[in-house]
């Protein structure tokens, strides 16, 4: 299939491009490089032996998208492009709504003009807000997002559902990711945030490397087994495989929603312990105040994806830690 991958040089997009190329798809990437580097295109080529077509362009640029669709006869889109920093979204709501929502509206309009109706969308577990219970199933209520980033995902899910109601040629998958960590086994691609990381795993690997002195654990008084926050960490390669599984399944029109997680919740302290076991490196930490907007527990019931797509996450927490560390060391 000829697939346009928006945000394809980013963290999850690059791992997905590798798997698409490995199974023989033609991959065209559009990315404005606001949060990634062009060298990722060469890394993807090193891993797969195939070079994806790359356009440095913005999804807000209708003309650029139009040219790409005309030139490549795109048959499906996997849409990763978006801004994702929660804290930044609170201080820059207009930038987030414009980039994520207007950008997606532009993309959808160009898709429609070119009779391309197959879309896989990167959503997030954040759309569940504070869940009434865990594990979280796809039919749990959405809403109650606590920041503009999360709200863009919520609104876009709604917009995409409305789109299908208006035109039943659309085949749309809303993939709600839990917490992707780890990197490709080659160590050529991975999560490499600029500046001080906001997310747990890149912070831990930088403490392990000595770039940062210690980890701050945000709260140890949550109602969880050890008081620290519990999350559903999933290896990014398993997450990427979920995109392949859903593409294989999208033969009919409709809107489908899937949780992509492991179904197991680990606490921050569990992750630190797993990292220490996997690498032999001690992670110094201190207990800090809770981070505003955090919830106690968030993990998935991924059984719908297993039942309907035949997809299940395979890798253990220790494997995730080892691969994240190998990537940090190599970079
Ligand atoms: P990322 O920042 O590594 O990748 C996103 C890519 O999109 C970047 O390469 C960036 O340069 C590009 N981009 C942003 N705005 C663009 C625009 N207007 N035009 C063209 N390119 C643009 O992030 P990621 O972790 O790979 O996340 C991919 C998607 O998955 C995002 O939509 C994110 O919100 C969503 N998501 C991520 C997580 C996570 O934990 N990483 C969790 C849930 C959902
Ligand atoms: C965060 C975002 C979420 C987004 C996801 C992926 C918030 C509130 N949520 O999820 O919307 O989809 O990232 O980008 O930001 N922790 C520490 N110390 C740290 C960093 C994190 O203790 O230095 C803890 C957190 O309190 C949390 C857990 O580790 O309990 C995971 O945090 P993080 O990796 O930031 O992911 P989420 O908060 O789950």
GROMACS .gro file of C-alpha atoms and ligand atoms in nm:
model
  414
    1UNK     CA    1   0.000   0.000   0.000
    2UNK     CA    2   0.114   0.360  -0.056
    3UNK     CA    3   0.097   0.511   0.290
    4UNK     CA    4   0.148   0.869   0.400
    5UNK     CA    5   0.292   0.885   0.752
    6UNK     CA    6   0.258   1.230   0.905
    7UNK     CA    7   0.506   1.285   1.188
    8UNK     CA    8   0.700   0.988   1.052
    9UNK     CA    9   1.041   1.105   1.174
   10UNK     CA   10   0.908   1.128   1.532
   11UNK     CA   11   0.935   0.867   1.806
   12UNK     CA   12   0.638   0.638   1.737
   13UNK     CA   13   0.615   0.728   1.367
   14UNK     CA   14   0.972   0.619   1.290
   15UNK     CA   15   0.922   0.277   1.452
   16UNK     CA   16   0.601   0.233   1.255
   17UNK     CA   17   0.771   0.335   0.926
   18UNK     CA   18   1.029   0.059   0.985
   19UNK     CA   19   0.758  -0.205   1.018
   20UNK     CA   20   0.565  -0.074   0.717
   21UNK     CA   21   0.877  -0.085   0.497
   22UNK     CA   22   0.966  -0.430   0.629
   23UNK     CA   23   0.632  -0.566   0.515
   24UNK     CA   24   0.664  -0.405   0.172
   25UNK     CA   25   0.454  -0.089   0.191
   26UNK     CA   26   0.560   0.227   0.010
   27UNK     CA   27   0.614   0.493   0.275
   28UNK     CA   28   0.596   0.868   0.226
   29UNK     CA   29   0.678   1.077   0.533
   30UNK     CA   30   0.568   1.434   0.590
   31UNK     CA   31   0.718   1.604   0.895
   32UNK     CA   32   0.804   1.966   0.966
   33UNK     CA   33   1.089   1.854   1.197
   34UNK     CA   34   0.955   2.068   1.484
   35UNK     CA   35   1.029   1.777   1.720
   36UNK     CA   36   1.251   1.540   1.521
   37UNK     CA   37   1.551   1.533   1.289
   38UNK     CA   38   1.593   1.448   0.924
   39UNK     CA   39   1.870   1.200   1.007
   40UNK     CA   40   1.593   0.964   1.122
   41UNK     CA   41   1.516   0.904   0.751
   42UNK     CA   42   1.868   0.763   0.706
   43UNK     CA   43   1.834   0.559   1.026
   44UNK     CA   44   1.514   0.404   0.892
   45UNK     CA   45   1.700   0.324   0.570
   46UNK     CA   46   1.988   0.165   0.764
   47UNK     CA   47   1.747  -0.061   0.951
   48UNK     CA   48   1.528  -0.165   0.658
   49UNK     CA   49   1.751  -0.123   0.352
   50UNK     CA   50   1.479   0.097   0.204
   51UNK     CA   51   1.462   0.475   0.207
   52UNK     CA   52   1.119   0.624   0.267
   53UNK     CA   53   1.026   0.929   0.061
   54UNK     CA   54   1.061   1.232   0.288
   55UNK     CA   55   0.901   1.575   0.265
   56UNK     CA   56   0.994   1.843   0.512
   57UNK     CA   57   0.653   2.007   0.517
   58UNK     CA   58   0.381   2.113   0.754
   59UNK     CA   59   0.040   1.945   0.760
   60UNK     CA   60  -0.103   2.297   0.774
   61UNK     CA   61   0.040   2.355   0.425
   62UNK     CA   62  -0.246   2.249   0.199
   63UNK     CA   63  -0.050   2.298  -0.125
   64UNK     CA   64   0.234   2.079  -0.005
   65UNK     CA   65  -0.009   1.804   0.096
   66UNK     CA   66  -0.191   1.835  -0.235
   67UNK     CA   67   0.134   1.786  -0.426
   68UNK     CA   68   0.224   1.483  -0.215
   69UNK     CA   69  -0.114   1.316  -0.276
   70UNK     CA   70  -0.098   1.391  -0.649
   71UNK     CA   71   0.261   1.268  -0.685
   72UNK     CA   72   0.228   0.947  -0.485
   73UNK     CA   73  -0.132   0.833  -0.517
   74UNK     CA   74  -0.161   0.791  -0.140
   75UNK     CA   75  -0.402   0.511  -0.037
   76UNK     CA   76  -0.394   0.546   0.343
   77UNK     CA   77  -0.267   0.785   0.608
   78UNK     CA   78  -0.122   0.715   0.951
   79UNK     CA   79  -0.144   1.047   1.130
   80UNK     CA   80   0.112   1.095   1.407
   81UNK     CA   81   0.197   1.462   1.348
   82UNK     CA   82   0.108   1.677   1.645
   83UNK     CA   83   0.246   1.867   1.939
   84UNK     CA   84   0.245   1.656   2.256
   85UNK     CA   85   0.399   1.838   2.552
   86UNK     CA   86   0.131   1.859   2.819
   87UNK     CA   87   0.283   2.147   3.019
   88UNK     CA   88   0.360   2.352   2.709
   89UNK     CA   89   0.003   2.308   2.588
   90UNK     CA   90  -0.123   2.484   2.902
   91UNK     CA   91   0.087   2.792   2.826
   92UNK     CA   92   0.036   2.780   2.447
   93UNK     CA   93  -0.323   2.664   2.390
   94UNK     CA   94  -0.368   2.851   2.060
   95UNK     CA   95  -0.055   2.694   1.915
   96UNK     CA   96  -0.172   2.348   2.023
   97UNK     CA   97  -0.529   2.383   1.895
   98UNK     CA   98  -0.405   2.534   1.569
   99UNK     CA   99  -0.134   2.279   1.501
  100UNK     CA  100  -0.320   1.967   1.610
  101UNK     CA  101  -0.677   2.053   1.511
  102UNK     CA  102  -0.639   2.287   1.212
  103UNK     CA  103  -0.352   2.068   1.089
  104UNK     CA  104  -0.573   1.759   1.102
  105UNK     CA  105  -0.867   1.940   0.938
  106UNK     CA  106  -0.637   2.044   0.652
  107UNK     CA  107  -0.512   1.689   0.613
  108UNK     CA  108  -0.865   1.546   0.612
  109UNK     CA  109  -0.982   1.796   0.353
  110UNK     CA  110  -0.693   1.709   0.121
  111UNK     CA  111  -0.754   1.337   0.175
  112UNK     CA  112  -1.118   1.383   0.076
  113UNK     CA  113  -1.023   1.576  -0.238
  114UNK     CA  114  -0.798   1.289  -0.340
  115UNK     CA  115  -1.051   1.017  -0.256
  116UNK     CA  116  -0.833   0.877   0.019
  117UNK     CA  117  -1.061   0.766   0.304
  118UNK     CA  118  -0.842   0.541   0.519
  119UNK     CA  119  -0.695   0.702   0.831
  120UNK     CA  120  -0.524   0.575   1.144
  121UNK     CA  121  -0.516   0.842   1.414
  122UNK     CA  122  -0.281   0.868   1.715
  123UNK     CA  123  -0.504   0.926   2.013
  124UNK     CA  124  -0.415   0.883   2.377
  125UNK     CA  125  -0.534   0.731   2.703
  126UNK     CA  126  -0.556   1.093   2.816
  127UNK     CA  127  -0.905   1.109   2.653
  128UNK     CA  128  -1.041   0.903   2.945
  129UNK     CA  129  -0.962   1.187   3.190
  130UNK     CA  130  -0.969   1.043   3.540
  131UNK     CA  131  -1.111   0.693   3.487
  132UNK     CA  132  -1.371   0.569   3.736
  133UNK     CA  133  -1.187   0.236   3.753
  134UNK     CA  134  -0.902   0.039   3.597
  135UNK     CA  135  -0.840  -0.144   3.369
  136UNK     CA  136  -0.988   0.100   3.118
  137UNK     CA  137  -1.206  -0.036   2.838
  138UNK     CA  138  -1.278   0.145   2.512
  139UNK     CA  139  -1.644   0.193   2.608
  140UNK     CA  140  -1.556   0.392   2.923
  141UNK     CA  141  -1.667   0.756   2.904
  142UNK     CA  142  -1.423   1.006   2.756
  143UNK     CA  143  -1.385   1.370   2.862
  144UNK     CA  144  -1.257   1.560   3.161
  145UNK     CA  145  -0.920   1.623   2.999
  146UNK     CA  146  -0.704   1.850   3.211
  147UNK     CA  147  -0.494   2.026   2.949
  148UNK     CA  148  -0.522   2.156   2.590
  149UNK     CA  149  -0.306   1.874   2.453
  150UNK     CA  150  -0.549   1.613   2.586
  151UNK     CA  151  -0.843   1.820   2.467
  152UNK     CA  152  -0.708   1.824   2.110
  153UNK     CA  153  -0.714   1.442   2.113
  154UNK     CA  154  -1.067   1.438   2.255
  155UNK     CA  155  -1.197   1.689   1.998
  156UNK     CA  156  -1.023   1.516   1.709
  157UNK     CA  157  -1.180   1.183   1.803
  158UNK     CA  158  -1.516   1.359   1.793
  159UNK     CA  159  -1.444   1.532   1.462
  160UNK     CA  160  -1.338   1.204   1.303
  161UNK     CA  161  -1.653   1.032   1.426
  162UNK     CA  162  -1.867   1.316   1.285
  163UNK     CA  163  -1.685   1.284   0.955
  164UNK     CA  164  -1.785   0.921   0.920
  165UNK     CA  165  -2.147   1.007   0.998
  166UNK     CA  166  -2.138   1.256   0.709
  167UNK     CA  167  -1.974   1.022   0.459
  168UNK     CA  168  -1.963   0.647   0.507
  169UNK     CA  169  -1.670   0.596   0.274
  170UNK     CA  170  -1.434   0.678   0.561
  171UNK     CA  171  -1.247   0.400   0.735
  172UNK     CA  172  -1.098   0.542   1.054
  173UNK     CA  173  -0.909   0.390   1.346
  174UNK     CA  174  -0.870   0.580   1.673
  175UNK     CA  175  -0.576   0.428   1.858
  176UNK     CA  176  -0.553   0.520   2.224
  177UNK     CA  177  -0.191   0.476   2.326
  178UNK     CA  178  -0.095   0.416   2.687
  179UNK     CA  179   0.271   0.488   2.784
  180UNK     CA  180   0.517   0.399   2.507
  181UNK     CA  181   0.879   0.356   2.616
  182UNK     CA  182   1.190   0.183   2.483
  183UNK     CA  183   1.354   0.196   2.143
  184UNK     CA  184   1.429  -0.006   1.832
  185UNK     CA  185   1.671  -0.293   1.897
  186UNK     CA  186   1.920  -0.139   1.651
  187UNK     CA  187   1.949   0.167   1.882
  188UNK     CA  188   1.926   0.381   1.566
  189UNK     CA  189   1.586   0.527   1.653
  190UNK     CA  190   1.421   0.597   1.989
  191UNK     CA  191   1.282   0.865   2.216
  192UNK     CA  192   1.522   1.156   2.222
  193UNK     CA  193   1.347   1.462   2.368
  194UNK     CA  194   1.522   1.797   2.364
  195UNK     CA  195   1.605   1.957   2.700
  196UNK     CA  196   1.494   1.814   3.033
  197UNK     CA  197   1.251   1.526   2.970
  198UNK     CA  198   0.894   1.552   3.100
  199UNK     CA  199   0.824   1.180   3.077
  200UNK     CA  200   0.949   0.920   3.319
  201UNK     CA  201   1.163   0.684   3.109
  202UNK     CA  202   1.382   0.938   2.929
  203UNK     CA  203   1.437   1.104   3.267
  204UNK     CA  204   1.546   0.772   3.420
  205UNK     CA  205   1.789   0.694   3.135
  206UNK     CA  206   1.950   1.037   3.171
  207UNK     CA  207   1.994   0.986   3.545
  208UNK     CA  208   2.149   0.646   3.466
  209UNK     CA  209   2.389   0.815   3.226
  210UNK     CA  210   2.477   1.085   3.480
  211UNK     CA  211   2.340   1.371   3.268
  212UNK     CA  212   2.083   1.442   3.540
  213UNK     CA  213   2.166   1.395   3.910
  214UNK     CA  214   1.853   1.222   4.040
  215UNK     CA  215   1.496   1.134   3.961
  216UNK     CA  216   1.212   1.319   4.132
  217UNK     CA  217   0.921   1.085   4.196
  218UNK     CA  218   0.604   1.290   4.188
  219UNK     CA  219   0.415   1.171   4.493
  220UNK     CA  220   0.421   0.853   4.704
  221UNK     CA  221   0.082   0.901   4.867
  222UNK     CA  222  -0.145   0.783   4.584
  223UNK     CA  223  -0.388   0.500   4.661
  224UNK     CA  224  -0.169   0.246   4.477
  225UNK     CA  225   0.027  -0.057   4.599
  226UNK     CA  226   0.336   0.150   4.686
  227UNK     CA  227   0.193   0.504   4.678
  228UNK     CA  228   0.351   0.603   4.344
  229UNK     CA  229   0.161   0.650   4.018
  230UNK     CA  230   0.075   0.339   3.815
  231UNK     CA  231   0.091   0.332   3.434
  232UNK     CA  232   0.063   0.089   3.145
  233UNK     CA  233   0.411   0.102   2.988
  234UNK     CA  234   0.428  -0.048   2.641
  235UNK     CA  235   0.732  -0.112   2.423
  236UNK     CA  236   0.728   0.124   2.125
  237UNK     CA  237   0.789  -0.168   1.887
  238UNK     CA  238   0.478  -0.343   2.019
  239UNK     CA  239   0.288  -0.018   1.978
  240UNK     CA  240   0.412   0.016   1.619
  241UNK     CA  241   0.298  -0.341   1.550
  242UNK     CA  242  -0.051  -0.237   1.662
  243UNK     CA  243  -0.065   0.001   1.365
  244UNK     CA  244   0.016  -0.280   1.122
  245UNK     CA  245  -0.250  -0.500   1.282
  246UNK     CA  246  -0.516  -0.232   1.254
  247UNK     CA  247  -0.427  -0.151   0.891
  248UNK     CA  248  -0.471  -0.518   0.803
  249UNK     CA  249  -0.814  -0.502   0.958
  250UNK     CA  250  -0.941  -0.182   0.791
  251UNK     CA  251  -1.109  -0.336   0.490
  252UNK     CA  252  -1.453  -0.195   0.574
  253UNK     CA  253  -1.570   0.158   0.635
  254UNK     CA  254  -1.639   0.268   0.993
  255UNK     CA  255  -1.482   0.417   1.303
  256UNK     CA  256  -1.303   0.174   1.532
  257UNK     CA  257  -1.144   0.248   1.866
  258UNK     CA  258  -0.867   0.045   2.025
  259UNK     CA  259  -0.663   0.072   2.341
  260UNK     CA  260  -0.299  -0.008   2.272
  261UNK     CA  261  -0.146  -0.109   2.602
  262UNK     CA  262  -0.025  -0.423   2.779
  263UNK     CA  263  -0.306  -0.451   3.032
  264UNK     CA  264  -0.056  -0.445   3.320
  265UNK     CA  265   0.000  -0.149   3.548
  266UNK     CA  266   0.342  -0.083   3.698
  267UNK     CA  267   0.422   0.191   3.947
  268UNK     CA  268   0.701   0.443   3.916
  269UNK     CA  269   0.896   0.249   4.181
  270UNK     CA  270   0.830  -0.079   3.994
  271UNK     CA  271   0.977   0.079   3.683
  272UNK     CA  272   1.282   0.207   3.870
  273UNK     CA  273   1.339  -0.141   4.019
  274UNK     CA  274   1.297  -0.308   3.677
  275UNK     CA  275   1.543  -0.062   3.526
  276UNK     CA  276   1.797  -0.137   3.798
  277UNK     CA  277   1.757  -0.513   3.746
  278UNK     CA  278   1.781  -0.484   3.368
  279UNK     CA  279   2.088  -0.259   3.363
  280UNK     CA  280   2.264  -0.307   3.696
  281UNK     CA  281   2.262   0.071   3.745
  282UNK     CA  282   2.126   0.229   4.062
  283UNK     CA  283   1.885   0.519   4.008
  284UNK     CA  284   1.906   0.778   4.286
  285UNK     CA  285   1.569   0.936   4.355
  286UNK     CA  286   1.384   1.164   4.592
  287UNK     CA  287   1.014   1.185   4.664
  288UNK     CA  288   0.871   1.517   4.543
  289UNK     CA  289   0.523   1.672   4.547
  290UNK     CA  290   0.254   1.532   4.320
  291UNK     CA  291   0.262   1.676   3.966
  292UNK     CA  292  -0.054   1.879   3.894
  293UNK     CA  293  -0.288   1.698   3.653
  294UNK     CA  294  -0.149   1.348   3.725
  295UNK     CA  295  -0.385   1.064   3.805
  296UNK     CA  296  -0.315   0.774   4.041
  297UNK     CA  297  -0.365   0.482   3.806
  298UNK     CA  298  -0.406   0.436   3.434
  299UNK     CA  299  -0.387   0.103   3.260
  300UNK     CA  300  -0.570  -0.058   2.975
  301UNK     CA  301  -0.791  -0.350   2.907
  302UNK     CA  302  -0.635  -0.435   2.567
  303UNK     CA  303  -0.851  -0.742   2.504
  304UNK     CA  304  -1.055  -0.581   2.223
  305UNK     CA  305  -0.741  -0.534   2.011
  306UNK     CA  306  -0.639  -0.893   2.078
  307UNK     CA  307  -0.983  -1.029   1.997
  308UNK     CA  308  -1.045  -0.823   1.683
  309UNK     CA  309  -0.696  -0.754   1.548
  310UNK     CA  310  -0.501  -1.051   1.681
  311UNK     CA  311  -0.256  -0.801   1.832
  312UNK     CA  312  -0.101  -0.832   2.176
  313UNK     CA  313   0.198  -0.655   2.330
  314UNK     CA  314   0.486  -0.903   2.374
  315UNK     CA  315   0.776  -0.736   2.550
  316UNK     CA  316   0.833  -0.726   2.927
  317UNK     CA  317   0.904  -0.420   3.140
  318UNK     CA  318   1.267  -0.528   3.176
  319UNK     CA  319   1.305  -0.555   2.799
  320UNK     CA  320   1.158  -0.205   2.767
  321UNK     CA  321   1.408  -0.073   3.024
  322UNK     CA  322   1.703  -0.247   2.860
  323UNK     CA  323   1.620  -0.112   2.515
  324UNK     CA  324   1.563   0.242   2.647
  325UNK     CA  325   1.903   0.226   2.818
  326UNK     CA  326   2.081   0.081   2.513
  327UNK     CA  327   1.941   0.365   2.305
  328UNK     CA  328   2.048   0.628   2.560
  329UNK     CA  329   2.402   0.484   2.570
  330UNK     CA  330   2.426   0.478   2.191
  331UNK     CA  331   2.313   0.839   2.157
  332LIG     P1  332   0.695   1.307   1.837
  332LIG     O1  333   0.696   1.449   1.878
  332LIG     O2  334   0.822   1.230   1.851
  332LIG     O3  335   0.644   1.292   1.686
  332LIG     C1  336   0.551   1.381   1.630
  332LIG     C2  337   0.610   1.434   1.499
  332LIG     O4  338   0.518   1.522   1.438
  332LIG     C3  339   0.740   1.511   1.520
  332LIG     O5  340   0.842   1.454   1.438
  332LIG     C4  341   0.707   1.655   1.477
  332LIG     O6  342   0.818   1.718   1.416
  332LIG     C5  343   0.590   1.632   1.382
  332LIG     N1  344   0.496   1.744   1.370
  332LIG     C6  345   0.434   1.813   1.469
  332LIG     N2  346   0.352   1.906   1.417
  332LIG     C7  347   0.360   1.894   1.281
  332LIG     C8  348   0.301   1.962   1.174
  332LIG     N3  349   0.215   2.064   1.191
  332LIG     N4  350   0.334   1.925   1.047
  332LIG     C9  351   0.422   1.825   1.026
  332LIG     N5  352   0.482   1.757   1.126
  332LIG    C10  353   0.452   1.792   1.251
  332LIG     O7  354   0.578   1.235   1.919
  332LIG     P2  355   0.543   1.082   1.934
  332LIG     O8  356   0.570   1.044   2.074
  332LIG     O9  357   0.602   1.003   1.825
  332LIG    O10  358   0.386   1.090   1.918
  332LIG    C11  359   0.320   1.068   1.796
  332LIG    C12  360   0.172   1.091   1.813
  332LIG    O11  361   0.122   1.005   1.914
  332LIG    C13  362   0.137   1.233   1.858
  332LIG    O12  363   0.018   1.272   1.793
  332LIG    C14  364   0.116   1.218   2.007
  332LIG    O13  365   0.029   1.316   2.057
  332LIG    C15  366   0.055   1.080   2.014
  332LIG     N6  367   0.074   1.017   2.145
  332LIG    C16  368   0.200   1.001   2.195
  332LIG    C17  369   0.218   0.942   2.321
  332LIG    C18  370   0.356   0.925   2.379
  332LIG    O14  371   0.367   0.891   2.496
  332LIG     N7  372   0.464   0.942   2.305
  332LIG    C19  373   0.107   0.898   2.395
  332LIG    C20  374  -0.020   0.915   2.340
  332LIG    C21  375  -0.036   0.974   2.214
  333LIG     C1  376   0.200   1.201   3.015
  333LIG     C2  377   0.089   1.296   2.988
  333LIG     C3  378  -0.008   1.232   2.888
  333LIG     C4  379   0.068   1.196   2.760
  333LIG     C5  380   0.186   1.106   2.797
  333LIG     C6  381   0.274   1.077   2.678
  333LIG     C7  382   0.069   1.431   3.191
  333LIG     C8  383  -0.016   1.464   3.308
  333LIG     N1  384   0.023   1.332   3.112
  333LIG     O1  385   0.145   1.082   3.068
  333LIG     O2  386  -0.112   1.320   2.857
  333LIG     O3  387  -0.017   1.128   2.669
  333LIG     O4  388   0.268   1.170   2.897
  333LIG     O5  389   0.341   1.193   2.636
  333LIG     O6  390   0.173   1.489   3.169
  333LIG     N2  391   0.695   1.072   3.688
  333LIG     C9  392   0.781   1.093   3.794
  333LIG     N3  393   0.894   1.167   3.769
  333LIG    C10  394   0.926   1.218   3.647
  333LIG    C11  395   0.835   1.196   3.539
  333LIG    C12  396   0.720   1.123   3.564
  333LIG     O7  397   0.758   1.049   3.904
  333LIG     O8  398   1.029   1.285   3.632
  333LIG    C13  399   0.574   0.990   3.712
  333LIG    C14  400   0.443   1.063   3.686
  333LIG     O9  401   0.401   1.131   3.799
  333LIG    C15  402   0.353   0.947   3.645
  333LIG    C16  403   0.448   0.846   3.578
  333LIG    O10  404   0.578   0.883   3.621
  333LIG    O11  405   0.299   0.886   3.759
  333LIG    C17  406   0.444   0.853   3.425
  333LIG    O12  407   0.464   0.988   3.385
  333LIG     P1  408   0.485   1.031   3.233
  333LIG    O13  409   0.593   0.948   3.170
  333LIG    O14  410   0.502   1.178   3.228
  333LIG    O15  411   0.351   0.986   3.161
  333LIG     P2  412   0.198   1.022   3.200
  333LIG    O16  413   0.190   1.124   3.306
  333LIG    O17  414   0.129   0.893   3.223
   0.00000   0.00000   0.00000
